[in-house]
């Protein structure tokens, strides 16, 4: 099957800082690197690294040819990445010594998606293919509706979190993926309980407490543990979980096993600094799972 991903593509500017900047403070970074990032492309890299066929739908500026080259290098289909007359999106990623981050994004080309390109990209999609979505591009609602009309599964990562954005795609989402804070914000914003969300499947990731899956209709639930590791950089851990989870489901794993695969990949990611380039390969994840049997 195929995973289609309408997702952001950013140039990440990553600063290791002594602490996250405070209001009014000018702070000297200890180190600085740039690299490929964006929640969308991180998820595509994770899903492709996990061994799934991935078509990325997105946009870069004329300054973004390097990004398309790197994306293609992961084996991701780049034919539906448009080059538009706006700067490629970028992110300022500050990471503190505990591995926590604070991120500022400039959307740029990520907000210039084209409906014809989206429709073309998914014209060969079939029942059971997956559409991945996050909240860093335009056309999320149109993409979700197109996917559902074709019988695809729609996995929506509610990040960066915005109640309005989640509400607008909820009726076309088949699996809603959030972290604990996002799930609390969503329930408060919609004045509902997790178990009453109008979506077939919900996964809430809870850091060291693992991840919970819930079917709000039947009440069925499942839990996957997390793997204890020493984190040096939590950036893109959620993206790594999402991409590996989607790939696991795409490859026919049960939701529990797909969550374990995602947790293992995310655990390796947080032991490495960086974003797309720090996402582990499937071989690395398989070795990790063998060494950390549960
Ligand atoms: O989730 C991490 C990502 O968030 C970074 O790669 C950055 O580009 C922002 O989109």
XYZ file of C-alpha atoms and ligand atoms in Angstrom:
304
model
C 0.000 0.000 0.000
C 1.022 3.642 -0.157
C 1.284 6.385 2.434
C 0.493 9.841 1.059
C 1.621 12.708 3.243
C 0.539 16.312 2.779
C 3.200 17.830 4.957
C 5.539 20.688 5.698
C 9.115 20.922 4.499
C 11.381 23.169 6.545
C 14.975 24.203 6.763
C 15.657 23.596 10.447
C 18.103 25.952 12.180
C 18.961 24.066 15.336
C 20.649 25.807 18.277
C 21.862 23.988 21.368
C 21.354 26.558 24.110
C 22.211 26.602 27.839
C 18.504 27.127 28.589
C 15.429 28.045 26.546
C 15.387 31.824 25.892
C 13.467 34.010 28.340
C 11.504 37.140 27.364
C 13.907 39.973 26.553
C 16.982 37.759 26.774
C 19.779 37.548 24.198
C 21.331 34.135 24.436
C 24.552 32.682 22.982
C 24.118 29.177 21.551
C 26.674 26.458 22.275
C 26.321 24.990 18.792
C 24.367 25.409 15.578
C 23.464 23.110 12.686
C 21.010 23.274 9.816
C 19.119 20.385 8.310
C 15.965 19.064 6.728
C 12.896 19.219 8.958
C 9.244 20.080 9.273
C 6.704 17.869 11.006
C 5.478 16.671 7.634
C 8.761 15.649 6.109
C 9.988 14.164 9.396
C 6.952 11.849 9.285
C 7.617 10.949 5.645
C 11.255 10.179 6.450
C 10.155 8.003 9.388
C 7.566 6.098 7.330
C 9.986 5.575 4.432
C 12.778 4.532 6.811
C 10.341 2.011 8.279
C 10.028 0.475 4.822
C 6.753 1.880 3.476
C 6.143 3.455 0.082
C 5.704 7.181 0.683
C 4.455 9.938 -1.630
C 5.110 13.371 -0.144
C 2.818 16.240 -1.191
C 4.203 19.661 -0.369
C 5.898 22.821 -1.532
C 9.274 24.519 -1.334
C 10.580 27.812 -2.686
C 13.154 28.192 -5.449
C 15.707 28.023 -2.633
C 14.501 24.492 -1.786
C 16.095 22.251 -4.415
C 18.483 20.891 -1.750
C 15.471 19.760 0.290
C 13.920 17.867 -2.628
C 17.288 16.158 -3.253
C 17.541 15.076 0.368
C 13.925 13.882 0.469
C 14.454 11.805 -2.679
C 17.545 10.340 -0.993
C 15.254 8.681 1.571
C 13.390 6.916 -1.251
C 10.364 9.195 -0.936
C 8.390 10.045 -4.104
C 8.943 13.798 -4.632
C 6.993 14.346 -7.865
C 4.189 16.168 -6.000
C 6.470 18.630 -4.231
C 5.825 21.936 -5.952
C 8.392 24.707 -6.293
C 6.638 28.020 -5.664
C 7.530 31.688 -5.687
C 7.827 31.989 -1.895
C 10.688 31.107 0.440
C 10.945 27.534 1.711
C 9.536 27.189 5.217
C 12.002 27.283 8.055
C 12.167 26.651 11.773
C 14.260 28.048 14.605
C 14.719 25.108 16.981
C 16.231 25.832 20.408
C 17.222 22.737 22.392
C 18.256 22.897 26.066
C 20.654 20.515 27.903
C 17.704 18.323 29.007
C 16.682 17.817 25.386
C 13.578 20.018 25.655
C 12.876 22.374 22.776
C 11.132 25.606 21.839
C 10.391 26.034 18.152
C 9.403 29.012 15.997
C 8.268 28.245 12.446
C 7.898 30.421 9.385
C 5.467 28.623 7.054
C 6.570 30.168 3.733
C 5.942 27.734 0.875
C 4.133 25.308 3.201
C 1.140 27.639 2.979
C 1.166 27.574 -0.846
C -0.228 24.093 -1.545
C -2.138 23.722 -4.805
C -5.447 21.868 -5.005
C -4.773 20.418 -8.506
C -1.491 18.961 -7.307
C -3.185 17.434 -4.287
C -5.900 15.839 -6.447
C -3.344 14.569 -8.963
C -1.165 13.104 -6.251
C -4.025 11.025 -4.837
C -5.697 10.067 -8.121
C -4.284 6.510 -7.981
C -4.880 6.032 -4.254
C -6.967 3.018 -3.320
C -8.980 1.766 -0.370
C -6.621 1.083 2.528
C -3.949 3.574 1.485
C -3.116 6.100 4.195
C -3.122 9.888 4.175
C -0.945 11.505 6.837
C -1.712 15.080 7.859
C -0.286 17.537 10.375
C -1.104 21.192 10.990
C 1.756 22.934 9.148
C 0.268 23.267 5.628
C -2.780 24.625 3.878
C -5.385 22.308 2.245
C -5.700 19.900 5.188
C -9.509 19.741 4.958
C -9.520 19.239 1.166
C -6.894 16.522 1.479
C -8.837 14.688 4.179
C -12.063 14.842 2.144
C -10.313 13.630 -1.024
C -8.771 10.752 0.883
C -12.038 9.668 2.507
C -13.810 9.802 -0.862
C -11.235 7.253 -2.056
C -11.681 5.011 0.982
C -8.294 5.871 2.457
C -7.430 5.976 6.153
C -6.672 9.492 7.406
C -4.175 9.855 10.252
C -4.098 13.387 11.633
C -1.331 14.524 13.983
C -2.728 17.472 15.875
C 0.525 19.464 15.841
C 1.157 22.341 16.079
C -2.030 22.170 18.119
C -5.041 24.315 17.213
C -8.582 23.379 18.257
C -10.057 25.022 15.157
C -7.761 23.027 12.859
C -8.611 19.718 14.550
C -12.327 20.484 14.482
C -12.189 21.205 10.743
C -10.705 17.786 9.842
C -12.300 15.663 12.550
C -15.211 14.293 10.511
C -12.771 12.994 7.865
C -10.136 11.688 10.293
C -10.002 7.950 10.980
C -7.131 8.060 13.501
C -6.436 11.144 15.586
C -2.926 11.266 17.070
C -2.145 13.656 19.922
C 0.164 13.970 22.889
C -1.298 14.227 26.384
C -1.257 18.021 26.509
C -2.910 18.267 23.087
C -5.605 15.771 24.090
C -6.399 17.822 27.202
C -6.515 21.012 25.143
C -8.795 19.367 22.593
C -11.208 17.999 25.169
C -11.344 21.417 26.871
C -11.800 23.208 23.534
C -14.569 20.884 22.343
C -16.046 20.524 25.835
C -16.006 16.749 25.547
C -14.312 13.661 26.937
C -11.702 11.658 25.032
C -14.089 8.712 24.855
C -16.778 10.865 23.232
C -14.664 12.212 20.364
C -16.431 11.622 17.024
C -13.529 9.753 15.417
C -13.029 5.982 14.966
C -9.599 5.758 16.600
C -7.583 7.972 18.950
C -3.972 7.575 20.089
C -2.560 9.666 22.921
C 1.201 9.579 23.429
C 2.300 10.189 27.017
C 6.099 10.330 26.961
C 7.580 7.924 29.499
C 4.070 6.594 30.230
C 3.797 5.115 26.735
C 0.835 5.489 24.398
C -2.886 4.720 24.665
C -5.154 3.685 21.803
C -8.912 4.052 22.094
C -11.891 3.302 19.901
C -14.470 5.795 21.208
C -17.324 3.926 19.501
C -16.727 0.451 20.935
C -14.782 1.498 24.018
C -11.926 -0.892 23.096
C -8.519 0.247 24.368
C -4.867 -0.752 24.113
C -1.626 0.453 25.660
C 1.994 0.407 24.507
C 4.849 1.015 26.914
C 7.643 3.467 26.197
C 11.313 2.553 26.330
C 13.464 4.224 29.001
C 16.376 6.086 27.398
C 18.413 9.178 28.211
C 17.106 11.970 26.008
C 19.451 14.522 24.483
C 16.939 16.025 22.025
C 13.189 15.374 21.984
C 12.664 17.337 18.765
C 10.810 15.290 16.113
C 10.172 12.385 18.514
C 6.421 12.753 17.936
C 6.978 12.858 14.166
C 9.117 9.734 14.353
C 6.386 7.941 16.329
C 3.737 9.066 13.813
C 5.678 7.991 10.718
C 6.653 4.610 12.152
C 3.120 4.058 13.473
C 1.646 4.776 10.029
C 4.178 2.465 8.396
C 3.412 -0.289 10.893
C -0.311 -0.022 10.155
C 0.417 0.180 6.424
C 2.422 -3.046 6.713
C -0.437 -4.849 8.481
C 0.737 -4.703 12.107
C -1.856 -4.596 14.887
C -2.289 -1.163 16.441
C -0.434 -2.355 19.575
C 2.546 -3.568 17.539
C 2.514 -0.423 15.391
C 2.595 1.704 18.566
C 5.512 -0.347 19.927
C 7.356 0.158 16.623
C 6.683 3.908 16.861
C 7.775 4.030 20.506
C 11.035 2.222 19.762
C 11.838 4.542 16.841
C 11.019 7.619 18.950
C 13.170 6.287 21.804
C 16.172 6.032 19.492
C 15.445 9.475 18.022
C 15.579 11.235 21.398
C 19.074 9.856 22.028
C 20.264 11.736 18.923
C 20.451 15.426 18.168
C 18.638 16.734 15.103
C 15.426 16.219 13.189
C 15.002 14.310 9.878
C 18.644 13.204 9.771
C 18.374 11.775 13.302
C 15.413 9.489 12.567
C 16.544 5.843 12.824
C 16.447 3.262 10.067
C 14.222 0.188 10.321
C 17.297 -1.982 10.866
C 18.280 0.147 13.871
C 14.746 -0.057 15.265
C 14.609 -3.839 14.810
C 17.930 -4.260 16.671
C 16.676 -1.938 19.444
C 13.474 -3.971 19.792
C 15.445 -7.218 20.039
C 17.671 -5.702 22.742
C 14.724 -4.244 24.659
C 12.191 -7.072 24.539
C 8.986 -6.362 26.466
O 8.478 18.387 15.162
C 9.718 18.952 14.841
C 9.601 19.881 13.679
O 8.767 20.970 14.029
C 10.899 20.507 13.239
O 11.566 19.717 12.292
C 10.488 21.880 12.755
O 10.698 22.093 11.403
C 9.016 22.029 13.129
O 8.163 21.853 12.063
